Tab-separated table of C-alpha atoms and ligand atoms in Angstrom:
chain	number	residue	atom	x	y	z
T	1	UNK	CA	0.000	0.000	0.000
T	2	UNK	CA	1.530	3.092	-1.120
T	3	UNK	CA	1.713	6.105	1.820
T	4	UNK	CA	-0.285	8.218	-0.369
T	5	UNK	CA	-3.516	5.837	0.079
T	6	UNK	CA	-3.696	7.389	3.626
T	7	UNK	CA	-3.954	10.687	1.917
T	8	UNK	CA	-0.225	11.854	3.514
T	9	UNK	CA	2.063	13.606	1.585
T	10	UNK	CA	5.467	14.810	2.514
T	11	UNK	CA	4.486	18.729	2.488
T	12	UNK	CA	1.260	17.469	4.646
T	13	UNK	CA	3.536	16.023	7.467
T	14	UNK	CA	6.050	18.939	7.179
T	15	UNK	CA	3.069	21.451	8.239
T	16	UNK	CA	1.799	18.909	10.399
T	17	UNK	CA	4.821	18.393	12.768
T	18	UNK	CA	5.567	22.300	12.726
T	19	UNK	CA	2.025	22.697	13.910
T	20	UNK	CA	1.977	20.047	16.113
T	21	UNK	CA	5.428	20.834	17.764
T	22	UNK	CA	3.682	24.342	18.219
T	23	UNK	CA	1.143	23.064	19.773
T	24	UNK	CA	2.810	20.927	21.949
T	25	UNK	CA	5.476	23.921	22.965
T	26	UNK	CA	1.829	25.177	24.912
T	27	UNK	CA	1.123	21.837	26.597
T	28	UNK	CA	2.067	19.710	29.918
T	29	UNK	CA	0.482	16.724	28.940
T	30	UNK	CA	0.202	14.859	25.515
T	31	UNK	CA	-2.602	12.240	25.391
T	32	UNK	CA	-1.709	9.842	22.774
T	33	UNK	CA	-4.786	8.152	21.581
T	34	UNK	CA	-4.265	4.518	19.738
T	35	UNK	CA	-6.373	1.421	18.742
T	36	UNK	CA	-6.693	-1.090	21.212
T	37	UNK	CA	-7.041	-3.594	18.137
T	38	UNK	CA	-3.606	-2.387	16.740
T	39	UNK	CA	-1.646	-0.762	19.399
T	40	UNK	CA	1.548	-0.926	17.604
T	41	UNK	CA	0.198	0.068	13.977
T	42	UNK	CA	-1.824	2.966	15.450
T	43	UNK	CA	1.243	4.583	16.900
T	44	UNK	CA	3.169	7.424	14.751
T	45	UNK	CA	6.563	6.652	14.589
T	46	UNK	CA	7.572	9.685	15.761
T	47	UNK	CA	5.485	10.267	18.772
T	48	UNK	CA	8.327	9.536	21.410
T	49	UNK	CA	10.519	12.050	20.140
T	50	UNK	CA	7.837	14.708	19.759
T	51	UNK	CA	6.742	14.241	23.580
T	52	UNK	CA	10.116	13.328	24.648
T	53	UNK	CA	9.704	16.792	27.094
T	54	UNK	CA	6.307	16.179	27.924
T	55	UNK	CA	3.726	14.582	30.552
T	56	UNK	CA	2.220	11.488	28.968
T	57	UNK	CA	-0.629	9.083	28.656
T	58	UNK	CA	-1.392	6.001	26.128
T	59	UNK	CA	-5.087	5.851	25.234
T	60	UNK	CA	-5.702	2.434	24.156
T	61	UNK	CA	-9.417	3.601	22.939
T	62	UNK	CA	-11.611	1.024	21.244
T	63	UNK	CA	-11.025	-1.596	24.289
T	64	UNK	CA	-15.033	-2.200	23.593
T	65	UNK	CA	-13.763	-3.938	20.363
T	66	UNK	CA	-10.313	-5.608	21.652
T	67	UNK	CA	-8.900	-8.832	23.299
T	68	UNK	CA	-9.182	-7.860	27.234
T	69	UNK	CA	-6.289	-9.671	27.908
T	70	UNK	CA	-4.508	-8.135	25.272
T	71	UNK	CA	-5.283	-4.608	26.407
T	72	UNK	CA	-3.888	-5.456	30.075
T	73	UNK	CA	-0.867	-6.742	28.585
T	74	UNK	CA	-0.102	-3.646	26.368
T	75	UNK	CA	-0.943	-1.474	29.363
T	76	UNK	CA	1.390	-3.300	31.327
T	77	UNK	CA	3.950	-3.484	28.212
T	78	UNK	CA	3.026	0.752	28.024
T	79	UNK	CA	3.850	1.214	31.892
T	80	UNK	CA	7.122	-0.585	31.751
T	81	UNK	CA	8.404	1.947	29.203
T	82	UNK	CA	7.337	4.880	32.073
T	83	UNK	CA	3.862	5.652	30.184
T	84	UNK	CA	0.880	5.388	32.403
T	85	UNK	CA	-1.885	3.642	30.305
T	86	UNK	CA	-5.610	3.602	29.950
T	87	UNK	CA	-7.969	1.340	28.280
T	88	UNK	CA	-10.410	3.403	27.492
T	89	UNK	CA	-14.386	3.561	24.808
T	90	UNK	CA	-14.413	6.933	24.141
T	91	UNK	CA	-17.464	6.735	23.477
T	92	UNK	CA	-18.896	6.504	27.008
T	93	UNK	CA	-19.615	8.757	29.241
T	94	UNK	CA	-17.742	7.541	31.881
T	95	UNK	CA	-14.378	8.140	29.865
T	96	UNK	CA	-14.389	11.405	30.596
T	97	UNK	CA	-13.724	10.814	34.189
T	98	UNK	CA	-11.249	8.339	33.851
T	99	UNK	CA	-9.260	10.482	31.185
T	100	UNK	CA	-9.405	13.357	33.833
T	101	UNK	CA	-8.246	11.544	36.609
T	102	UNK	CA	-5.435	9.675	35.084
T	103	UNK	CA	-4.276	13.218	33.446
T	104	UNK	CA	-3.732	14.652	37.135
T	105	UNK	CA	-2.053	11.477	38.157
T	106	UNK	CA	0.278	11.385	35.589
T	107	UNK	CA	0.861	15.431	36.116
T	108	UNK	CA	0.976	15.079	39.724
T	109	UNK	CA	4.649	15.983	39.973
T	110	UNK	CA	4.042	19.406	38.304
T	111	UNK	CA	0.523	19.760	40.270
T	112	UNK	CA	2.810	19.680	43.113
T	113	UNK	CA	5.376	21.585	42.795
T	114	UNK	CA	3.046	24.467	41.611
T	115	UNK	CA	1.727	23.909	45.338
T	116	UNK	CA	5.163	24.270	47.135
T	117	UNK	CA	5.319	28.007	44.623
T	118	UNK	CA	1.936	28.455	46.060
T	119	UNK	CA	0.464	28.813	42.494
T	120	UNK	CA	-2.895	27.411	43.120
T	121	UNK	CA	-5.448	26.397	40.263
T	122	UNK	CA	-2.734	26.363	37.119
T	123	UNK	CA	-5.087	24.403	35.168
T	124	UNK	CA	-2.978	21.016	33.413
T	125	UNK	CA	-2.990	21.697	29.552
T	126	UNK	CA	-3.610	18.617	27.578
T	127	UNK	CA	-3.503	17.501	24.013
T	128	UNK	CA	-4.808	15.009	22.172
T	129	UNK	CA	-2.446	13.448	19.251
T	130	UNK	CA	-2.576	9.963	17.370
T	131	UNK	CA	-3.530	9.357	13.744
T	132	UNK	CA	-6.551	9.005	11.497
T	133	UNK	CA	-9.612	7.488	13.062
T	134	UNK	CA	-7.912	6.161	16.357
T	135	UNK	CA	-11.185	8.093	17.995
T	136	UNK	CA	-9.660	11.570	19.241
T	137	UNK	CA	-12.789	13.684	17.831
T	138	UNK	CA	-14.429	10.957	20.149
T	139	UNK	CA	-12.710	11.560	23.044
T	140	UNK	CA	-12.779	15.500	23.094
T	141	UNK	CA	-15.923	15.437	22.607
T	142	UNK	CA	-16.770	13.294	25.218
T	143	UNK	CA	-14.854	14.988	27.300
T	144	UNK	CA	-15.891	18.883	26.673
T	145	UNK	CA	-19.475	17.893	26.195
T	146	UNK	CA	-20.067	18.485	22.171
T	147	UNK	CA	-21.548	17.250	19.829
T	148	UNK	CA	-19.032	16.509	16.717
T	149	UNK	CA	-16.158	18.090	16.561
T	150	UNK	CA	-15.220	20.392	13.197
T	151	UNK	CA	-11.590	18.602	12.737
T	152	UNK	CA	-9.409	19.817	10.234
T	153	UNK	CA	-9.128	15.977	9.981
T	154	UNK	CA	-7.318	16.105	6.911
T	155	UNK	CA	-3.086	16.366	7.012
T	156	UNK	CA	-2.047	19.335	6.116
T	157	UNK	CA	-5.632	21.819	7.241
T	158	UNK	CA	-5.214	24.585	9.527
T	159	UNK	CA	-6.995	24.607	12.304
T	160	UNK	CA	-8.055	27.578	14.676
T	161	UNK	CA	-7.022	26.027	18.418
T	162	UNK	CA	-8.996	26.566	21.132
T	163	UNK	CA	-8.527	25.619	24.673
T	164	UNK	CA	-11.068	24.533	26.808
T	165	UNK	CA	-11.261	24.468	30.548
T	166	UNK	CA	-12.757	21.248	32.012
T	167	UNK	CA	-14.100	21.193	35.532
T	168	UNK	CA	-11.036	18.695	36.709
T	169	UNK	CA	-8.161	21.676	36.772
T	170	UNK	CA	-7.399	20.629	33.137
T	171	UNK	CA	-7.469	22.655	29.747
T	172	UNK	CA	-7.824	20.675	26.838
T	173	UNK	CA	-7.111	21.963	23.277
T	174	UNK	CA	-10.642	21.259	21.070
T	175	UNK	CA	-8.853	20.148	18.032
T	176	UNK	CA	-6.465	16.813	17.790
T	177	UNK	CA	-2.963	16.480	16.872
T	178	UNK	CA	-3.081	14.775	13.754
T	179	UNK	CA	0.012	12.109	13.044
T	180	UNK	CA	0.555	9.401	10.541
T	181	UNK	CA	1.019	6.184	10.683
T	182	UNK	CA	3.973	3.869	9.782
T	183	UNK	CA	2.957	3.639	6.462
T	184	UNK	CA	6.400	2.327	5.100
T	185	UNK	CA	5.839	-0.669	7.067
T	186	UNK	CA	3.430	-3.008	4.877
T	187	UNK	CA	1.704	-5.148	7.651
T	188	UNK	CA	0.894	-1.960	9.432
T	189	UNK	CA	-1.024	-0.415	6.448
T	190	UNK	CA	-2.821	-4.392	6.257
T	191	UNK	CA	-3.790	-3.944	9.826
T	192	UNK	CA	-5.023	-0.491	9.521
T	193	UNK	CA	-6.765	-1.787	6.745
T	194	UNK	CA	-8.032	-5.003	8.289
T	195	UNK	CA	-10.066	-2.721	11.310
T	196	UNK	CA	-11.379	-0.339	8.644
T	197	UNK	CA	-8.725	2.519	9.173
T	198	UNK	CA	-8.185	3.224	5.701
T	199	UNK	CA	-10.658	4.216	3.180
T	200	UNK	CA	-11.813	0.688	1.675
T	201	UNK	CA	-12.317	2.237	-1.660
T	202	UNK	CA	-8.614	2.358	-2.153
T	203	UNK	CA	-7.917	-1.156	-1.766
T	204	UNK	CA	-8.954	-5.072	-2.557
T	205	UNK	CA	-11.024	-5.919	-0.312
T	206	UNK	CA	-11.212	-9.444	-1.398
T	207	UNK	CA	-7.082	-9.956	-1.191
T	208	UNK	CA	-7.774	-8.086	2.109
T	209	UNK	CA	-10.400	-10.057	2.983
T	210	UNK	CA	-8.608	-13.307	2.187
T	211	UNK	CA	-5.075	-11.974	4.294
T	212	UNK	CA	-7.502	-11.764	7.260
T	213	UNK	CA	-8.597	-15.239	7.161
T	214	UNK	CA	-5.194	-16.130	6.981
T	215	UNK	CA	-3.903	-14.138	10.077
T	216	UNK	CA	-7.385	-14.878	11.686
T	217	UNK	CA	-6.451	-18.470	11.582
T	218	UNK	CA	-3.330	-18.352	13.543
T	219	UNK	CA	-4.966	-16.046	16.234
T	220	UNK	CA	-8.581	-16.518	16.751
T	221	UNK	CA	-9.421	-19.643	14.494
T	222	UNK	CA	-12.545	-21.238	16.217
T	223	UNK	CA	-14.295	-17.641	16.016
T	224	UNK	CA	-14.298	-17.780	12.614
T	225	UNK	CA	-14.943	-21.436	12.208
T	226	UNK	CA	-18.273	-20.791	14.765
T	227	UNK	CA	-19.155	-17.902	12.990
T	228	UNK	CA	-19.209	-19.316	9.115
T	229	UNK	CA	-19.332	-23.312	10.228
T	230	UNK	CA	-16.722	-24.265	7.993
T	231	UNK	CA	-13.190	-26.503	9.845
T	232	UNK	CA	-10.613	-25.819	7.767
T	233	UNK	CA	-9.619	-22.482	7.313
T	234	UNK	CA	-6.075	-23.053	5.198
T	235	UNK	CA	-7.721	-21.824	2.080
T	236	UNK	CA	-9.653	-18.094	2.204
T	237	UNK	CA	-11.848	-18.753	-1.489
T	238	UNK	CA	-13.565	-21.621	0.452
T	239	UNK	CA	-14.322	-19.473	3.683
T	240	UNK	CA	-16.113	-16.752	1.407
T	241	UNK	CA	-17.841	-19.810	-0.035
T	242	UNK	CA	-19.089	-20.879	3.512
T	243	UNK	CA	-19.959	-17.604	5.052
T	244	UNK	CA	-21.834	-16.692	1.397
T	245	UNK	CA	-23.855	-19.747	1.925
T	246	UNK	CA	-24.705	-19.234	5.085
T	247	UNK	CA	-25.648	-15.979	4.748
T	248	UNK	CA	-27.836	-16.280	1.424
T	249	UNK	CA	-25.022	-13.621	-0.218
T	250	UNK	CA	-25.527	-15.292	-3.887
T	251	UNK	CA	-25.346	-14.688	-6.860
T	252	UNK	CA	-28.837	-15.325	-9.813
T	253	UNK	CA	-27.559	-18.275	-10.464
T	254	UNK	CA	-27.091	-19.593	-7.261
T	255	UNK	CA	-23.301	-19.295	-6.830
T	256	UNK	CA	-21.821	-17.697	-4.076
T	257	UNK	CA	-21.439	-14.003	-4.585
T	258	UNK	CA	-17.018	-14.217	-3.285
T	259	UNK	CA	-16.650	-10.165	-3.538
T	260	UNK	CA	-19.998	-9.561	-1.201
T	261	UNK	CA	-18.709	-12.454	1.392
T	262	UNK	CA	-15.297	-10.859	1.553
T	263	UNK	CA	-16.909	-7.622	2.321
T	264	UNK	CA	-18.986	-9.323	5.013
T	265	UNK	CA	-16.156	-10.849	6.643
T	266	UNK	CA	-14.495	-7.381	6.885
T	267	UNK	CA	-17.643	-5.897	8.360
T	268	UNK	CA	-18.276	-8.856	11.079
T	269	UNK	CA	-14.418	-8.358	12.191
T	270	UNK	CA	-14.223	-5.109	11.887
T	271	UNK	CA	-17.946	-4.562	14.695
T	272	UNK	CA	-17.095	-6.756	16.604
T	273	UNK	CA	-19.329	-9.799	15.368
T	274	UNK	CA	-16.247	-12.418	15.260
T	275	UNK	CA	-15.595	-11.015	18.852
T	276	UNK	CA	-13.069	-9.089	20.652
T	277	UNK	CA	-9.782	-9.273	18.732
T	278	UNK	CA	-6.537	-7.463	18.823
T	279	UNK	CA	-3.996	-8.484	16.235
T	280	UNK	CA	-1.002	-7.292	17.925
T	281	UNK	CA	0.921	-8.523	21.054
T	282	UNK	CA	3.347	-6.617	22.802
T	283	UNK	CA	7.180	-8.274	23.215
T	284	UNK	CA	8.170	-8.185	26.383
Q	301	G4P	P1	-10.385	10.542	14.871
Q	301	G4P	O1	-10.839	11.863	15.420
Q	301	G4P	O2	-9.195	10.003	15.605
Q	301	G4P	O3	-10.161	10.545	13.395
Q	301	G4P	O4	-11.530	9.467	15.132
Q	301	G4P	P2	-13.091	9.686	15.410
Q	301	G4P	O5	-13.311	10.278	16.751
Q	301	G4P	O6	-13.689	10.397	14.227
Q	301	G4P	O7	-13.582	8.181	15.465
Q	301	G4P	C1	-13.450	7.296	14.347
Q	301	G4P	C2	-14.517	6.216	14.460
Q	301	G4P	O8	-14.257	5.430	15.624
Q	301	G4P	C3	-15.931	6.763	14.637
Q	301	G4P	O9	-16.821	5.861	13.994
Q	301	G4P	C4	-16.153	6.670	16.135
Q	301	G4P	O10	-17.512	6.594	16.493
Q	301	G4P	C5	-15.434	5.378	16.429
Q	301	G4P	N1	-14.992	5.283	17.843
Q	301	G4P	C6	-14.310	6.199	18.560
Q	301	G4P	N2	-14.055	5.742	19.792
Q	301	G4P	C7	-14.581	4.500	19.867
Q	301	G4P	C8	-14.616	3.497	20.903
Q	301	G4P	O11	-14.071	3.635	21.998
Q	301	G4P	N3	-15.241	2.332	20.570
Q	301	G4P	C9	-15.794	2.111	19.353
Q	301	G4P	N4	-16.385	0.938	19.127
Q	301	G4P	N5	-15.789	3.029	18.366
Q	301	G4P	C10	-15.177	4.206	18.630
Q	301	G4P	P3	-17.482	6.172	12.637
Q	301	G4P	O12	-18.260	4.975	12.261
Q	301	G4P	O13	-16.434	6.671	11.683
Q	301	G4P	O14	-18.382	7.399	12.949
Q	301	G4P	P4	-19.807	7.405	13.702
Q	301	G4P	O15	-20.704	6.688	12.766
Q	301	G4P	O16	-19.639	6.700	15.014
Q	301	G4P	O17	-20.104	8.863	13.838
């Protein structure tokens, strides 16, 4: 998958870094937002060295649609590298409170030492950063109370910041950081594909389809075997065949209809229907 199938070009992430290093010159804490399906593939490469000065928190967002036992182990696998970690759905309510409260804890060294100056009230300013679709608009929004967000969620758009004062001492900037992914790393722009991260116009969805089977097989085989009754897995065509049939998805003539059955299969993974999956474990 070529990087410009994410829509990223190299003038987009040039103004994107300068904006988002100016951005971050104004901040204490940088909330990092990932995919708990993908933690690895959802991170920008060059996160670490952009926050290297700042307070910092890992949102593995989407844990609604992930592995639990996954999530806990890239949490723990987050923590051991000195980043506190939440597993986090944006999209309830309660994530606000749990995003406010682990933002003091993890500024609770600057909190404090603004005490001991005796500057009291110095609201934490936080930013949200991670790539396309990862659920930032989410997350603001659940946090500042509004409806949609207007992102600039394109690389490259200028956006008019605003900050926004939460009732937990915390300012939050309204619009997202926007980074890239690794795109010059193949399996990361499959996986990004694979949960739906990429625009599904600009790709196969049948070869996509069929590399899913294949890397569902070695991690969660007896989901899909349940979920289209079909044993052996080893060859993708005859899946489609099986989960065509037993969803009526045919053709006039009675054959299976293979592009509409890859499509499904994308759909059921990608909501949840073939259960909680994350395709990425840390290493330790
Ligand atoms: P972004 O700003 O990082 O680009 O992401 P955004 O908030 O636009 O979220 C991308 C998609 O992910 C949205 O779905 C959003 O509803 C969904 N999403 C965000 N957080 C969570 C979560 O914790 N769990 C689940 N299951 N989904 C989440 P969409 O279909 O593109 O939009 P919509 O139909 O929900 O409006």
């Amino acid at each position: 998958m070529a990087g410009n199938d994410y829509g990223w070009y190299p003038g987009h992430m040039t103004k994107s870094i300068r904006a988002i290093r100016g951005e971050l010159g104004l901040v204490d804490l940088c909330i990092e937002v990932i995919d708990a399906r993908i933690p690895l593939s959802s991170r920008n490469p060059d996160i670490d060295e952009l926050a290297k000065d700042k307070y910092r928190l890992i949102i593995l967002n989407k844990s609604d649609l992930a592995d639990e036992k996954k999530s806990r182990a890239w949490a723990e696998y987050f923590k051991s590298k000195g980043i506190e970690t939440l597993e986090l759905c944006a999209k309830e309510r309660k994530a606000s409170d749990l995003v406010k409260k682990a933002s003091l804890y993890v500024c609770r060294e600057k909190i404090e030492r603004d005490k001991k100056r005796g500057i009291l009230n110095r609201p934490v300013r936080a930013m949200v950063c991670g790539i396309p679709n990862v659920g930032k608009s989410t997350l603001i929004n659940t946090i500042i109370g509004k409806s949609k967000t207007q992102t600039g969620n394109k690389p490259g758009v200028t956006r008019s910041n605003q900050w926004v004062k939460t009732n937990a001492g915390i300012d939050l900037l309204d619009t997202p950081g926007l980074l890239w992914p690794r795109f010059e790393d193949k399996t990361v722009g499959f996986k990004l594909a694979a949960i739906g991260s990429v625009n599904d116009q600009v790709i196969n969805t049948m070869q996509l389809a069929g590399e899913v089977i294949t890397l569902m097989n070695d991690l969660y085989p007896d989901r899909v075997k349940e979920k289209y009754e079909i044993d052996d897995l080893s060859k993708p065509e005859e899946v489609f065949k099986a989960a065509a049939f037993k969803n009526g998805i045919l053709l006039k003539g009675g054959d299976p209809d293979m592009q509409r059955a890859a499509d499904l299969i994308l759909t059921d993974l990608r909501s949840g229907k073939l259960g909680r999956i994350t395709l990425e474990e840390p290493s330790l």
